[in-house]
Amino acid sequence: MVGCVIVADGKIIGEGYHQQYGQAHAEPNAVRQVIERFGAEAEHLLKKATAYVNLEPCAHFGKTPPCADLFVKHQLKKVVIGNRDPFDGVDGKGIENLKNAGIEVISGVLDAECRYFNRRFFTRIEQKRPYIILKWAETANGYFATNDGHQKWISGALAKRLAHQWRTEEDAILIGKQTALMDNPQLTSRAFPGKNPIRLVIDKNLQIPLSNNIYNAAAKTIIFNEIKTDVIDNIHYIQMEDMHFYLAQKITFQLYLMDIQSVIIEGGAQILRQFLEASLWDEARIFTSSDSWNEGVSSPSIKGNLIEQIEIEKDKLSIYINNLNK
């Protein structure tokens, strides 16, 4: 996620952001706005302008031309950058190209804030896996699910709507076989406007019936299993070997190969614990209800840095980050 603001004579003359993968980056969108707004005066303004961008302008030909070259072409006076881009095709080359053209460059401005803003991108490039968000709800006395396997809702309606908003913001959502069988979830964003995430399901022996909601046409669905690899309409079967060994590691590497940049893991308890034990998580979002149960399945235990707590009607949302991955 990249934004660019161009300033001349103390005034913003152009703004742009990277709106969609494969289309124009932030920098050409901002320059285009300057040209559209100021016409013949644009070139003069750009030559004395400063561009502010949260990520180093690219220096390679990908789906779009290099943004650093665009700034060089228009002879900008200065470029102020948040993060250096760790991608091999850039990684300082954009800064170098700008400096070689005589453009003043200041980098590392609000570095930590910009890095957090693009934490999914940095995780994928540097750790070769998606950004992983664990999410669950628990009772006030720490129960996660019923003992008999029957679905019993823990958090309230507003928490559910917020969880659906999160689904629109991430690439994929992951559950295990037991959650699919017990809850028959749709794993869509139906309670909030936006895209549906890719549904990821772990079903080693393909025991989930085809009548289950995960097999409907609402979203692309990937079934990790030991039986077959196949594609049937929107259902993609991916065969894996020895899923009882290092499952969390295998899943995250497969998602990296599939260019899935972020995933929410919603359960069940066994799947969540595997990712927790492997320390393969970046953020945890836990709803705690004001209600207590007499018995149930204990919620996972988490060790992380609590960064925020928010009241959501009668629920409390706690957000943790995994310091071991920072």
Coordinates of C-alpha atoms in Angstrom, one line a residue:
M1 CA 0.0 0.0 0.0
V2 CA 1.7 3.2 -1.2
G3 CA 0.6 6.8 -1.3
C4 CA 2.4 9.8 -2.7
V5 CA 1.9 13.5 -2.1
I6 CA 3.6 16.2 -4.3
V7 CA 4.2 19.6 -2.8
A8 CA 5.4 22.9 -4.4
D9 CA 5.6 26.4 -2.9
G10 CA 4.2 25.0 0.4
K11 CA 1.0 23.7 -1.3
I12 CA -0.1 20.2 -2.3
I13 CA -0.3 20.1 -6.1
G14 CA -0.9 16.3 -6.6
E15 CA -1.8 13.2 -4.7
G16 CA -2.1 9.5 -5.7
Y17 CA -2.1 6.0 -4.3
H18 CA -1.7 2.5 -5.7
Q19 CA -5.3 1.6 -6.2
Q20 CA -5.1 -1.9 -7.6
Y21 CA -2.5 -4.6 -8.2
G22 CA -1.0 -4.5 -11.7
Q23 CA -2.2 -0.9 -12.3
A24 CA -0.4 2.4 -11.9
H25 CA 1.5 3.0 -8.8
A26 CA 1.1 5.9 -6.4
E27 CA 3.8 8.1 -8.0
P28 CA 2.4 8.2 -11.6
N29 CA -1.1 8.8 -10.2
A30 CA 0.2 11.8 -8.3
V31 CA 2.2 13.2 -11.2
R32 CA -0.9 12.7 -13.5
Q33 CA -3.0 14.7 -11.1
V34 CA -0.5 17.6 -11.3
I35 CA -0.5 17.5 -15.1
E36 CA -4.3 17.4 -15.2
R37 CA -4.7 20.2 -12.7
F38 CA -2.0 22.6 -13.9
G39 CA -1.6 21.8 -17.6
A40 CA 1.3 23.8 -19.2
E41 CA 2.4 25.0 -15.8
A42 CA 2.9 21.4 -14.4
E43 CA 6.4 20.9 -15.7
H44 CA 7.6 24.1 -14.0
L45 CA 5.9 23.1 -10.7
L46 CA 7.3 19.6 -10.8
K47 CA 10.9 20.8 -11.2
K48 CA 10.7 22.7 -7.8
A49 CA 8.5 20.1 -6.1
T50 CA 9.1 17.6 -3.2
A51 CA 7.4 14.2 -3.4
Y52 CA 6.5 12.4 -0.2
V53 CA 6.1 8.6 -0.5
N54 CA 5.9 6.0 2.2
L55 CA 7.8 3.3 0.2
E56 CA 10.9 3.7 -2.0
P57 CA 9.9 4.3 -5.6
C58 CA 10.5 1.2 -7.7
A59 CA 13.4 0.9 -10.0
H60 CA 12.5 -2.1 -12.2
F61 CA 10.1 -2.9 -15.0
G62 CA 7.3 -5.1 -13.6
K63 CA 3.7 -4.7 -14.4
T64 CA 4.4 -0.9 -14.6
P65 CA 7.4 1.2 -15.5
P66 CA 9.9 2.3 -12.8
C67 CA 8.5 5.1 -10.6
A68 CA 12.0 6.4 -9.8
D69 CA 12.5 7.1 -13.6
L70 CA 9.3 9.1 -13.7
F71 CA 10.6 11.4 -11.0
V72 CA 13.9 11.7 -12.8
K73 CA 12.1 12.5 -16.1
H74 CA 10.2 15.4 -14.5
Q75 CA 13.3 16.6 -12.6
L76 CA 11.8 16.8 -9.2
K77 CA 13.8 18.7 -6.6
K78 CA 13.5 16.4 -3.6
V79 CA 11.9 13.0 -2.6
V80 CA 11.1 12.1 1.0
I81 CA 10.7 8.4 1.6
G82 CA 9.4 6.4 4.6
N83 CA 10.7 2.8 4.0
R84 CA 13.4 1.4 1.8
D85 CA 11.8 -1.4 -0.3
P86 CA 13.2 -4.8 0.7
F87 CA 12.2 -6.4 -2.6
D88 CA 15.2 -7.6 -4.6
G89 CA 14.2 -5.6 -7.7
V90 CA 14.3 -2.4 -5.8
D91 CA 16.2 -2.5 -2.4
G92 CA 18.0 0.9 -2.6
K93 CA 18.1 1.0 -6.4
G94 CA 15.3 3.6 -6.6
I95 CA 17.1 5.8 -4.1
E96 CA 20.3 5.4 -6.0
N97 CA 18.7 6.3 -9.3
L98 CA 17.2 9.5 -7.8
K99 CA 20.5 10.6 -6.3
N100 CA 22.4 9.9 -9.5
A101 CA 20.0 12.2 -11.3
G102 CA 20.8 15.0 -8.8
I103 CA 17.5 14.7 -6.8
E104 CA 17.9 15.2 -3.1
V105 CA 16.6 12.1 -1.2
I106 CA 15.7 11.8 2.5
S107 CA 14.7 8.3 3.6
G108 CA 13.8 6.6 6.8
V109 CA 11.2 9.2 7.8
L110 CA 8.6 7.7 10.1
D111 CA 10.2 4.3 9.3
A112 CA 8.5 2.3 12.0
E113 CA 5.0 3.7 11.3
C114 CA 5.4 3.1 7.6
R115 CA 6.6 -0.4 8.2
Y116 CA 3.6 -1.2 10.4
F117 CA 1.3 0.2 7.7
N118 CA 2.8 -2.2 5.2
R119 CA 3.4 -5.1 7.6
R120 CA 1.8 -7.7 5.3
F121 CA 4.1 -6.8 2.5
F122 CA 7.3 -6.8 4.7
T123 CA 6.4 -10.1 6.2
R124 CA 5.9 -11.7 2.8
I125 CA 9.2 -10.3 1.4
E126 CA 11.4 -10.9 4.4
Q127 CA 9.9 -14.0 6.0
K128 CA 8.6 -15.8 2.8
R129 CA 5.2 -16.3 4.3
P130 CA 1.9 -14.4 4.7
Y131 CA 1.1 -12.1 7.6
I132 CA -0.8 -14.3 10.0
I133 CA -3.7 -13.1 12.2
L134 CA -5.1 -15.4 14.8
K135 CA -8.7 -14.7 15.8
W136 CA -11.0 -16.3 18.3
A137 CA -13.7 -15.6 20.9
E138 CA -13.7 -16.8 24.5
T139 CA -15.9 -16.6 27.6
A140 CA -15.0 -14.5 30.6
N141 CA -13.7 -17.7 32.3
G142 CA -11.6 -18.8 29.3
Y143 CA -13.8 -21.3 27.3
F144 CA -13.5 -21.4 23.6
A145 CA -16.1 -24.0 22.5
T146 CA -18.6 -26.5 23.9
N147 CA -17.5 -30.0 25.0
D148 CA -20.2 -31.7 22.9
G149 CA -19.3 -30.0 19.6
H150 CA -22.5 -28.0 19.3
Q151 CA -22.2 -24.4 18.1
K152 CA -22.8 -21.8 20.8
W153 CA -22.1 -18.2 19.9
I154 CA -19.8 -16.4 22.4
S155 CA -19.4 -12.8 21.2
G156 CA -22.1 -10.2 20.2
A157 CA -23.5 -8.9 16.9
L158 CA -21.1 -5.9 16.7
A159 CA -18.1 -8.2 17.2
K160 CA -19.4 -10.4 14.4
R161 CA -19.7 -7.4 12.1
L162 CA -16.2 -6.3 12.9
A163 CA -14.9 -9.8 12.2
H164 CA -16.6 -9.7 8.8
Q165 CA -15.0 -6.3 8.1
W166 CA -11.6 -7.9 8.8
R167 CA -12.3 -10.6 6.2
T168 CA -12.7 -7.9 3.5
E169 CA -9.2 -6.6 4.5
E170 CA -7.2 -9.8 4.2
D171 CA -6.5 -12.3 1.4
A172 CA -7.7 -15.5 3.0
I173 CA -9.3 -17.2 6.0
L174 CA -8.3 -20.6 7.4
I175 CA -10.2 -23.2 9.4
G176 CA -9.7 -26.9 10.2
K177 CA -12.0 -29.8 9.5
Q178 CA -13.6 -29.9 13.0
T179 CA -14.7 -26.2 12.7
A180 CA -16.2 -26.9 9.3
L181 CA -18.1 -29.9 10.6
M182 CA -19.3 -28.3 13.9
D183 CA -20.1 -24.8 12.8
N184 CA -20.7 -25.2 9.0
P185 CA -19.4 -21.6 8.5
Q186 CA -19.7 -19.7 5.3
L187 CA -16.5 -17.8 5.9
T188 CA -17.7 -14.8 3.8
S189 CA -18.0 -11.1 4.5
R190 CA -21.8 -11.0 4.2
A191 CA -22.2 -8.7 7.3
F192 CA -20.0 -6.0 5.9
P193 CA -19.6 -4.6 2.3
G194 CA -16.5 -5.8 0.5
K195 CA -14.8 -8.8 -1.1
N196 CA -14.9 -12.3 0.3
P197 CA -11.6 -13.8 1.4
I198 CA -10.2 -17.0 -0.2
R199 CA -11.4 -19.8 2.0
L200 CA -8.7 -22.2 3.2
V201 CA -9.7 -25.5 4.8
I202 CA -7.6 -28.3 6.3
D203 CA -9.3 -31.6 5.6
K204 CA -6.6 -34.4 5.6
N205 CA -8.9 -37.2 4.5
L206 CA -11.6 -35.2 2.7
Q207 CA -14.3 -35.9 5.3
I208 CA -16.2 -32.7 5.1
P209 CA -19.5 -33.4 3.1
L210 CA -20.0 -31.6 -0.2
S211 CA -23.2 -30.1 1.3
N212 CA -21.1 -28.0 3.7
N213 CA -21.2 -24.3 3.2
I214 CA -17.5 -24.1 2.4
Y215 CA -18.3 -25.9 -0.9
N216 CA -20.8 -23.2 -2.1
A217 CA -19.9 -20.8 -4.9
A218 CA -19.5 -17.7 -2.7
A219 CA -15.7 -17.6 -2.8
K220 CA -12.6 -19.5 -4.1
T221 CA -12.0 -22.4 -1.7
I222 CA -8.7 -24.3 -1.2
I223 CA -8.8 -27.7 0.5
F224 CA -5.5 -28.9 1.9
N225 CA -5.6 -32.7 2.0
E226 CA -3.6 -35.9 1.5
I227 CA -5.8 -37.4 -1.2
K228 CA -5.8 -35.4 -4.4
T229 CA -4.9 -32.3 -6.3
D230 CA -7.7 -31.1 -8.5
V231 CA -9.8 -28.0 -9.5
I232 CA -13.5 -28.3 -9.7
D233 CA -15.2 -24.9 -10.4
N234 CA -14.2 -22.6 -7.5
I235 CA -12.9 -25.5 -5.3
H236 CA -9.1 -26.2 -5.5
Y237 CA -7.8 -29.3 -3.9
I238 CA -4.1 -29.3 -2.9
Q239 CA -2.5 -32.5 -1.9
M240 CA 0.1 -32.5 0.8
E241 CA 2.2 -35.3 2.3
D242 CA 2.5 -36.2 6.0
M243 CA 0.2 -33.4 7.2
H244 CA 0.6 -34.6 10.8
F245 CA 4.2 -33.2 10.7
Y246 CA 5.0 -29.5 10.6
L247 CA 1.5 -28.6 9.3
A248 CA 1.7 -24.9 10.2
Q249 CA 5.1 -24.6 8.4
K250 CA 3.8 -26.4 5.3
I251 CA 0.6 -24.4 5.1
T252 CA 2.4 -21.0 5.4
F253 CA 5.0 -21.9 2.7
Q254 CA 2.3 -23.1 0.4
L255 CA 0.4 -19.9 0.9
Y256 CA 3.6 -17.9 0.1
L257 CA 4.0 -19.8 -3.2
M258 CA 0.4 -19.0 -4.0
D259 CA 1.1 -15.3 -3.4
I260 CA -1.4 -15.1 -0.6
Q261 CA -0.1 -12.2 1.5
S262 CA -2.3 -12.3 4.6
V263 CA -4.5 -14.9 6.3
I264 CA -6.9 -14.9 9.3
I265 CA -6.9 -18.2 11.2
E266 CA -10.3 -18.8 12.9
G267 CA -9.8 -22.3 14.3
G268 CA -10.4 -24.6 15.7
A269 CA -8.4 -24.9 18.9
Q270 CA -6.0 -27.5 17.6
I271 CA -5.1 -25.5 14.4
L272 CA -4.6 -22.3 16.5
R273 CA -2.4 -24.1 18.9
Q274 CA -0.2 -25.5 16.1
F275 CA 0.5 -22.0 14.8
L276 CA 1.0 -20.6 18.3
E277 CA 3.5 -23.4 19.2
A278 CA 5.4 -22.9 16.0
S279 CA 5.4 -19.1 16.7
L280 CA 3.9 -18.7 13.2
W281 CA 1.7 -15.7 13.9
D282 CA 2.0 -12.0 13.8
E283 CA -1.2 -10.7 15.4
A284 CA -3.9 -12.1 17.6
R285 CA -7.4 -10.6 17.9
I286 CA -9.3 -12.1 20.8
F287 CA -12.9 -11.3 21.8
T288 CA -13.7 -11.9 25.5
S289 CA -17.4 -12.1 26.4
S290 CA -18.9 -10.9 29.6
D291 CA -20.6 -14.3 30.0
S292 CA -19.2 -17.4 31.6
W293 CA -19.8 -21.1 31.0
N294 CA -19.8 -23.9 33.5
E295 CA -17.7 -26.1 31.2
G296 CA -16.2 -26.2 27.7
V297 CA -13.0 -26.4 25.7
S298 CA -10.3 -24.1 27.1
S299 CA -9.2 -21.3 24.8
P300 CA -5.6 -21.3 23.5
S301 CA -2.9 -19.7 25.6
I302 CA -1.1 -16.8 24.1
K303 CA 2.2 -15.1 24.9
G304 CA 2.6 -11.9 23.1
N305 CA 2.6 -8.1 23.5
L306 CA -0.8 -6.7 24.3
I307 CA -1.0 -3.5 22.3
E308 CA -4.7 -2.5 22.5
Q309 CA -7.9 -3.3 24.3
I310 CA -11.3 -2.0 23.0
E311 CA -14.8 -2.4 24.4
I312 CA -17.2 -3.8 21.7
E313 CA -20.6 -3.6 23.3
K314 CA -20.5 -6.3 26.0
D315 CA -17.3 -7.8 24.6
K316 CA -13.7 -6.8 25.1
L317 CA -11.3 -7.0 22.1
S318 CA -7.7 -7.6 22.9
I319 CA -5.0 -7.3 20.2
Y320 CA -1.6 -8.9 20.6
I321 CA 1.5 -8.9 18.4
N322 CA 4.2 -11.6 18.4
N323 CA 7.4 -9.9 19.5
L324 CA 9.5 -12.9 18.4
N325 CA 8.7 -12.1 14.7
K326 CA 9.7 -8.4 15.0

